């Protein structure tokens, strides 16, 4: 173990960050435990200041720099930029962040709100990284890598220290992996504090993913060997599983978690990772910074997939009272009407008819099927669009 990742050093770094870094809660979940078949708990880094674990590493790096720099520069899709900007402002340092073109507006504005100068340049985070490095060389500012830095890794190790101290019987830790700074830090800490704990990493199956916080092609030169040394396995999860995990966390745990943060739970829900047969399986919810528009779309998609939301099209006579009668039939079936729209173009209609598109919310697939039967019984013909 490098000296920079020794237990003594990791504990010292963790203690030094306590003035700004929150000790995030580890929350038990009876519903997830029952569903997954083992004791499951959430390490809620989504409740960290700036909304993610990244603050730990960014602040650790700035503290390690001491007074040797007047400013820092970084590249980020969101979380690293927010955390570095926040930490730099608290340390009285100038901060510039390069973000890829097309990054969510909410992420860009959040970085600016913490006082950083934002450059929206580069088609990807990798391109933004090259630009940030060049800016650091030209300006004399210090480049802060989002994960491939021993000081950053030492900061992220605080998650592992807190788990070792706060969880009575940790048996398995499931952690999302992008560049690998979080997994490497947790691995380095638990290898010394709780070596019996099994650590499993989770990646998104695609680079174009709703889990954009872990959309990294490969870990870094420093994080790769640490991951190989400390992790039992690394699995991948599909987009559908990530979307489901985000929705489940919001619905059942009342936790707002971004795609990358929900990837670890997605691995459990999809069966890619089994919970430990004894002891606690800790799921790392690494961040909660998700664009509201994206979240609304994901929730609507999941509601539709689960049969709790549907869009249907039916035809009614084009005369006064027809729409009211249809809506009364929907209400009688116990469905909640979300939207209604007249459709007169692109639909085969008889003379004197109009089409009505309804978006309804139901209690689930059985209720949706019953609603359709009830509407058919009073003469409505329709097709379910989605």
Coordinates of C-alpha atoms in Angstrom, one line a residue:
X1 CA 0.0 0.0 0.0
X2 CA 1.5 3.4 -1.0
X3 CA 2.3 5.7 2.0
X4 CA -0.3 8.1 0.6
X5 CA -3.0 5.4 1.1
X6 CA -1.8 4.0 4.4
X7 CA -4.4 3.7 7.2
X8 CA -2.6 6.5 9.2
X9 CA -2.7 8.9 6.3
X10 CA -6.2 8.1 5.2
X11 CA -7.5 8.7 8.8
X12 CA -5.6 12.0 8.9
X13 CA -7.1 13.1 5.6
X14 CA -10.5 12.1 6.7
X15 CA -10.2 14.0 10.0
X16 CA -8.9 17.1 8.1
X17 CA -11.9 17.3 5.9
X18 CA -14.5 17.0 8.6
X19 CA -15.0 20.8 8.8
X20 CA -16.6 20.8 5.3
X21 CA -17.4 17.2 4.4
X22 CA -20.5 15.7 5.9
X23 CA -20.5 12.2 7.5
X24 CA -23.3 10.9 5.3
X25 CA -25.8 8.4 6.8
X26 CA -25.9 4.7 6.1
X27 CA -29.6 4.0 5.8
X28 CA -31.2 0.5 6.2
X29 CA -33.9 -0.5 3.7
X30 CA -36.4 -3.2 4.7
X31 CA -38.1 -3.1 1.3
X32 CA -34.8 -3.5 -0.6
X33 CA -33.7 -6.2 1.8
X34 CA -36.9 -8.2 1.2
X35 CA -36.7 -7.7 -2.5
X36 CA -33.0 -8.6 -2.9
X37 CA -33.0 -11.4 -0.4
X38 CA -30.4 -10.1 2.0
X39 CA -29.7 -7.2 4.4
X40 CA -29.2 -4.1 2.3
X41 CA -28.2 -0.6 3.4
X42 CA -27.5 2.6 1.5
X43 CA -24.5 4.8 2.0
X44 CA -26.2 8.1 1.0
X45 CA -23.4 10.2 -0.6
X46 CA -26.2 11.8 -2.6
X47 CA -26.8 13.8 0.6
X48 CA -23.2 15.1 0.6
X49 CA -22.5 18.8 0.1
X50 CA -22.5 19.6 -3.6
X51 CA -24.6 16.4 -4.1
X52 CA -21.9 13.8 -4.5
X53 CA -18.8 12.0 -3.0
X54 CA -16.6 14.1 -5.2
X55 CA -16.3 16.8 -2.6
X56 CA -14.1 14.5 -0.5
X57 CA -11.4 14.1 -3.2
X58 CA -11.5 17.7 -4.5
X59 CA -11.1 19.2 -1.0
X60 CA -8.4 16.6 -0.1
X61 CA -6.4 17.7 -3.2
X62 CA -6.7 21.4 -2.3
X63 CA -5.7 20.8 1.3
X64 CA -2.7 18.8 0.1
X65 CA -1.6 21.7 -2.2
X66 CA -1.6 24.1 0.7
X67 CA -0.6 27.6 -0.4
X68 CA 1.4 26.4 -3.4
X69 CA -1.2 27.6 -6.0
X70 CA -3.4 30.5 -6.7
X71 CA -5.9 28.7 -8.8
X72 CA -7.1 25.3 -10.1
X73 CA -8.5 24.0 -13.3
X74 CA -10.4 20.8 -14.1
X75 CA -12.6 19.0 -16.6
X76 CA -15.9 17.6 -15.6
X77 CA -19.4 16.5 -16.7
X78 CA -20.8 17.9 -13.5
X79 CA -20.0 16.5 -10.1
X80 CA -16.2 17.0 -10.0
X81 CA -16.6 20.5 -11.3
X82 CA -19.2 21.4 -8.7
X83 CA -17.2 19.9 -5.9
X84 CA -13.9 21.6 -7.0
X85 CA -15.6 24.9 -7.4
X86 CA -17.1 24.7 -4.0
X87 CA -13.9 23.6 -2.4
X88 CA -11.8 26.3 -4.2
X89 CA -14.2 29.0 -3.1
X90 CA -13.9 27.9 0.5
X91 CA -10.1 27.9 0.1
X92 CA -10.0 31.3 -1.6
X93 CA -8.7 29.9 -4.9
X94 CA -9.6 30.8 -8.5
X95 CA -11.3 27.9 -10.3
X96 CA -11.9 27.2 -14.0
X97 CA -13.8 24.1 -15.2
X98 CA -14.0 22.8 -18.7
X99 CA -17.3 21.0 -19.5
X100 CA -18.2 19.2 -22.7
X101 CA -20.6 21.0 -25.1
X102 CA -24.1 19.7 -24.4
X103 CA -23.6 19.1 -20.7
X104 CA -26.9 19.5 -18.9
X105 CA -27.7 23.2 -18.3
X106 CA -28.4 22.5 -14.6
X107 CA -24.9 21.0 -14.2
X108 CA -23.3 24.0 -15.9
X109 CA -25.2 26.5 -13.9
X110 CA -24.5 24.7 -10.6
X111 CA -20.7 24.9 -11.3
X112 CA -21.0 28.6 -12.0
X113 CA -23.1 29.1 -8.9
X114 CA -20.2 27.9 -6.8
X115 CA -18.0 30.6 -8.3
X116 CA -16.1 28.8 -11.1
X117 CA -15.4 30.1 -14.6
X118 CA -16.9 27.6 -16.9
X119 CA -15.6 26.8 -20.4
X120 CA -18.1 24.7 -22.5
X121 CA -15.6 23.2 -24.8
X122 CA -14.9 19.7 -26.1
X123 CA -17.2 17.1 -27.5
X124 CA -16.6 14.7 -24.6
X125 CA -15.1 14.8 -21.1
X126 CA -11.9 13.3 -22.5
X127 CA -11.6 16.3 -24.9
X128 CA -12.4 18.7 -22.1
X129 CA -9.6 17.0 -20.0
X130 CA -7.1 17.8 -22.7
X131 CA -8.2 21.4 -22.9
X132 CA -8.1 21.7 -19.1
X133 CA -4.5 20.4 -19.0
X134 CA -3.4 22.8 -21.7
X135 CA -5.0 25.7 -19.8
X136 CA -3.2 24.7 -16.6
X137 CA 0.1 24.6 -18.4
X138 CA -0.5 28.0 -20.1
X139 CA -1.8 29.8 -17.0
X140 CA 0.3 28.3 -14.2
X141 CA -2.8 27.0 -12.4
X142 CA -2.9 23.5 -11.0
X143 CA -4.7 20.8 -12.9
X144 CA -6.9 18.7 -10.6
X145 CA -7.8 15.3 -12.1
X146 CA -11.2 13.9 -11.3
X147 CA -9.9 10.5 -10.2
X148 CA -6.4 9.6 -11.1
X149 CA -4.6 11.4 -8.2
X150 CA -3.5 9.9 -4.9
X151 CA -4.7 12.9 -2.9
X152 CA -8.1 12.6 -4.6
X153 CA -8.2 8.8 -3.9
X154 CA -7.3 9.4 -0.3
X155 CA -10.2 11.8 0.1
X156 CA -12.7 9.4 -1.4
X157 CA -11.4 6.7 1.0
X158 CA -13.3 8.5 3.7
X159 CA -16.4 6.7 2.4
X160 CA -14.7 3.4 3.3
X161 CA -13.6 4.7 6.7
X162 CA -17.1 5.7 7.6
X163 CA -18.5 2.4 6.5
X164 CA -16.0 0.5 8.6
X165 CA -17.0 2.6 11.6
X166 CA -20.8 2.9 11.1
X167 CA -21.9 -0.5 9.8
X168 CA -21.9 -3.3 12.4
X169 CA -21.4 -6.3 10.1
X170 CA -20.4 -5.1 6.6
X171 CA -20.0 -8.1 4.3
X172 CA -20.2 -6.7 0.8
X173 CA -19.9 -3.2 -0.7
X174 CA -21.3 -2.4 -4.1
X175 CA -19.8 0.7 -5.7
X176 CA -20.2 2.4 -9.1
X177 CA -17.1 2.7 -11.2
X178 CA -16.3 5.4 -13.7
X179 CA -12.7 6.5 -13.5
X180 CA -12.4 4.4 -10.3
X181 CA -11.4 7.0 -7.7
X182 CA -14.2 6.1 -5.4
X183 CA -13.7 2.3 -5.7
X184 CA -10.0 2.7 -5.3
X185 CA -10.4 4.8 -2.2
X186 CA -13.0 2.5 -0.6
X187 CA -10.8 -0.5 -1.5
X188 CA -7.7 1.0 0.0
X189 CA -9.5 1.9 3.3
X190 CA -11.4 -1.4 3.7
X191 CA -8.4 -3.5 2.9
X192 CA -6.8 -2.2 6.1
X193 CA -9.9 -1.7 8.3
X194 CA -12.2 -4.5 7.2
X195 CA -10.2 -6.9 4.9
X196 CA -13.0 -9.5 5.1
X197 CA -15.4 -7.2 3.2
X198 CA -16.0 -8.1 -0.5
X199 CA -16.1 -5.2 -2.8
X200 CA -17.9 -5.3 -6.2
X201 CA -17.7 -2.6 -8.8
X202 CA -20.5 -1.6 -11.2
X203 CA -20.2 0.0 -14.7
X204 CA -22.7 1.1 -17.2
X205 CA -22.9 -1.2 -20.2
X206 CA -22.8 1.8 -22.6
X207 CA -20.8 5.0 -22.7
X208 CA -23.9 6.8 -24.0
X209 CA -25.8 6.4 -20.7
X210 CA -28.1 8.1 -18.3
X211 CA -25.4 7.3 -15.8
X212 CA -23.1 10.0 -17.3
X213 CA -21.1 10.3 -14.1
X214 CA -19.5 7.0 -14.8
X215 CA -19.4 7.3 -18.5
X216 CA -15.6 6.9 -18.6
X217 CA -13.9 4.6 -21.1
X218 CA -11.4 3.1 -18.5
X219 CA -10.0 3.8 -15.1
X220 CA -6.7 5.7 -14.7
X221 CA -3.1 4.6 -14.3
X222 CA -3.3 4.9 -10.6
X223 CA -6.9 3.6 -10.0
X224 CA -6.7 0.6 -12.3
X225 CA -4.2 -1.5 -10.2
X226 CA -6.0 -0.5 -7.0
X227 CA -9.3 -1.8 -8.5
X228 CA -7.7 -5.0 -9.6
X229 CA -6.1 -5.5 -6.1
X230 CA -9.1 -4.7 -3.9
X231 CA -12.3 -5.5 -5.9
X232 CA -13.7 -9.0 -6.1
X233 CA -15.4 -8.4 -9.4
X234 CA -16.7 -5.7 -11.8
X235 CA -20.1 -6.1 -13.5
X236 CA -22.1 -4.1 -16.0
X237 CA -25.7 -2.9 -15.9
X238 CA -28.1 -1.9 -18.7
X239 CA -29.9 1.4 -19.0
X240 CA -33.3 -0.1 -18.0
X241 CA -31.9 -1.4 -14.7
X242 CA -30.4 2.0 -13.9
X243 CA -33.7 3.8 -14.7
X244 CA -35.6 1.4 -12.5
X245 CA -33.2 1.8 -9.6
X246 CA -33.5 5.6 -9.8
X247 CA -37.3 5.4 -9.7
X248 CA -37.3 2.8 -6.9
X249 CA -35.0 5.0 -4.8
X250 CA -37.3 8.0 -5.3
X251 CA -40.5 6.1 -4.8
X252 CA -39.5 3.8 -1.9
X253 CA -36.5 5.4 -0.2
X254 CA -37.5 9.0 -0.9
X255 CA -33.9 9.6 -2.2
X256 CA -33.1 11.6 -5.3
X257 CA -30.2 9.8 -6.9
X258 CA -28.6 10.3 -10.3
X259 CA -28.0 7.5 -12.8
X260 CA -24.4 6.9 -11.8
X261 CA -25.4 7.0 -8.1
X262 CA -28.1 4.4 -8.8
X263 CA -25.9 2.0 -10.7
X264 CA -24.9 0.0 -7.7
X265 CA -28.5 -0.7 -6.7
X266 CA -29.3 -1.5 -10.3
X267 CA -26.8 -4.3 -10.1
X268 CA -28.7 -5.8 -7.1
X269 CA -32.2 -5.3 -8.6
X270 CA -31.2 -6.9 -11.9
X271 CA -29.5 -9.9 -10.3
X272 CA -26.0 -9.0 -11.6
X273 CA -24.8 -8.9 -8.0
X274 CA -26.3 -11.0 -5.2
X275 CA -26.4 -9.7 -1.6
X276 CA -24.2 -11.3 0.9
X277 CA -25.8 -14.3 2.5
X278 CA -24.9 -13.0 6.0
X279 CA -24.1 -9.5 7.2
X280 CA -24.9 -6.2 5.5
X281 CA -24.6 -5.4 1.8
X282 CA -23.9 -1.7 1.5
X283 CA -24.9 0.0 -1.7
X284 CA -23.0 3.3 -2.5
X285 CA -25.4 6.0 -3.7
X286 CA -22.6 8.1 -5.0
X287 CA -24.5 11.2 -6.1
X288 CA -27.8 13.0 -6.5
X289 CA -27.2 15.6 -9.2
X290 CA -29.8 14.8 -11.9
X291 CA -31.3 17.2 -14.4
X292 CA -35.0 17.6 -13.5
X293 CA -36.2 17.3 -17.0
X294 CA -34.2 14.0 -17.5
X295 CA -35.6 12.7 -14.1
X296 CA -39.2 13.5 -15.2
X297 CA -38.7 11.6 -18.4
X298 CA -37.1 8.6 -16.6
X299 CA -40.0 8.4 -14.1
X300 CA -42.6 8.7 -16.8
X301 CA -40.9 5.9 -18.8
X302 CA -40.7 3.6 -15.7
X303 CA -44.3 4.3 -14.8
X304 CA -45.3 3.3 -18.4
X305 CA -43.2 0.2 -18.3
X306 CA -44.7 -0.8 -15.0
X307 CA -48.2 -0.5 -16.3
X308 CA -49.0 2.5 -14.1
X309 CA -49.2 5.0 -16.9
X310 CA -50.7 4.6 -20.4
X311 CA -51.7 6.6 -23.4
X312 CA -54.8 5.4 -25.2
X313 CA -56.6 6.6 -28.3
X314 CA -60.3 6.2 -28.8
X315 CA -63.0 7.6 -31.1
X316 CA -66.2 9.5 -30.0
X317 CA -69.0 11.2 -31.8
X318 CA -68.0 14.8 -32.7
X319 CA -70.8 16.4 -30.8
X320 CA -71.3 18.2 -27.4
X321 CA -71.2 15.9 -24.4
X322 CA -69.1 13.1 -25.9
X323 CA -65.9 14.0 -24.2
X324 CA -67.6 14.5 -20.9
X325 CA -69.1 11.0 -21.2
X326 CA -65.7 9.5 -22.0
X327 CA -64.1 11.2 -19.0
X328 CA -66.9 10.0 -16.8
X329 CA -66.3 6.5 -17.9
X330 CA -62.5 6.8 -17.1
X331 CA -63.3 8.2 -13.7
X332 CA -65.8 5.4 -13.0
X333 CA -63.0 2.9 -13.8
X334 CA -60.9 4.5 -11.1
X335 CA -58.1 5.9 -13.3
X336 CA -56.4 9.2 -12.9
X337 CA -56.5 11.5 -16.0
X338 CA -53.2 13.2 -16.7
X339 CA -53.9 14.7 -20.1
X340 CA -56.5 14.8 -22.8
X341 CA -56.1 15.8 -26.4
X342 CA -58.4 16.0 -29.5
X343 CA -56.8 14.3 -32.5
X344 CA -58.3 15.0 -35.9
X345 CA -55.3 14.4 -38.2
X346 CA -53.5 11.2 -39.1
X347 CA -56.2 9.0 -37.6
X348 CA -58.8 7.0 -39.7
X349 CA -62.1 8.5 -38.6
X350 CA -65.7 8.2 -39.9
X351 CA -67.6 11.3 -40.8
X352 CA -68.8 12.9 -37.6
X353 CA -66.1 11.4 -35.4
X354 CA -63.1 12.8 -33.5
X355 CA -60.3 10.9 -31.8
X356 CA -59.4 11.5 -28.2
X357 CA -55.9 10.8 -26.8
X358 CA -55.8 10.2 -23.1
X359 CA -52.9 9.8 -20.8
X360 CA -54.0 8.0 -17.6
X361 CA -52.4 6.8 -14.4
X362 CA -53.5 3.5 -12.9
X363 CA -52.6 1.3 -10.0
X364 CA -50.7 -1.2 -12.1
X365 CA -51.1 -3.6 -15.0
X366 CA -54.2 -5.4 -13.6
X367 CA -56.0 -2.1 -13.0
X368 CA -55.1 -0.9 -16.5
X369 CA -56.5 -4.1 -18.0
X370 CA -59.7 -3.7 -16.0
X371 CA -60.1 -0.1 -17.1
X372 CA -59.8 -1.1 -20.8
X373 CA -62.4 -3.8 -20.2
X374 CA -64.8 -1.3 -18.5
X375 CA -64.4 1.2 -21.4
X376 CA -65.1 -1.6 -24.0
X377 CA -68.2 -2.6 -22.1
X378 CA -69.7 0.8 -22.6
X379 CA -68.9 0.9 -26.3
X380 CA -65.4 2.6 -26.6
X381 CA -62.9 1.2 -29.1
X382 CA -59.3 2.1 -28.6
X383 CA -55.7 1.1 -28.9
X384 CA -52.9 1.6 -26.4
X385 CA -50.2 3.8 -27.9
X386 CA -47.6 3.5 -25.1

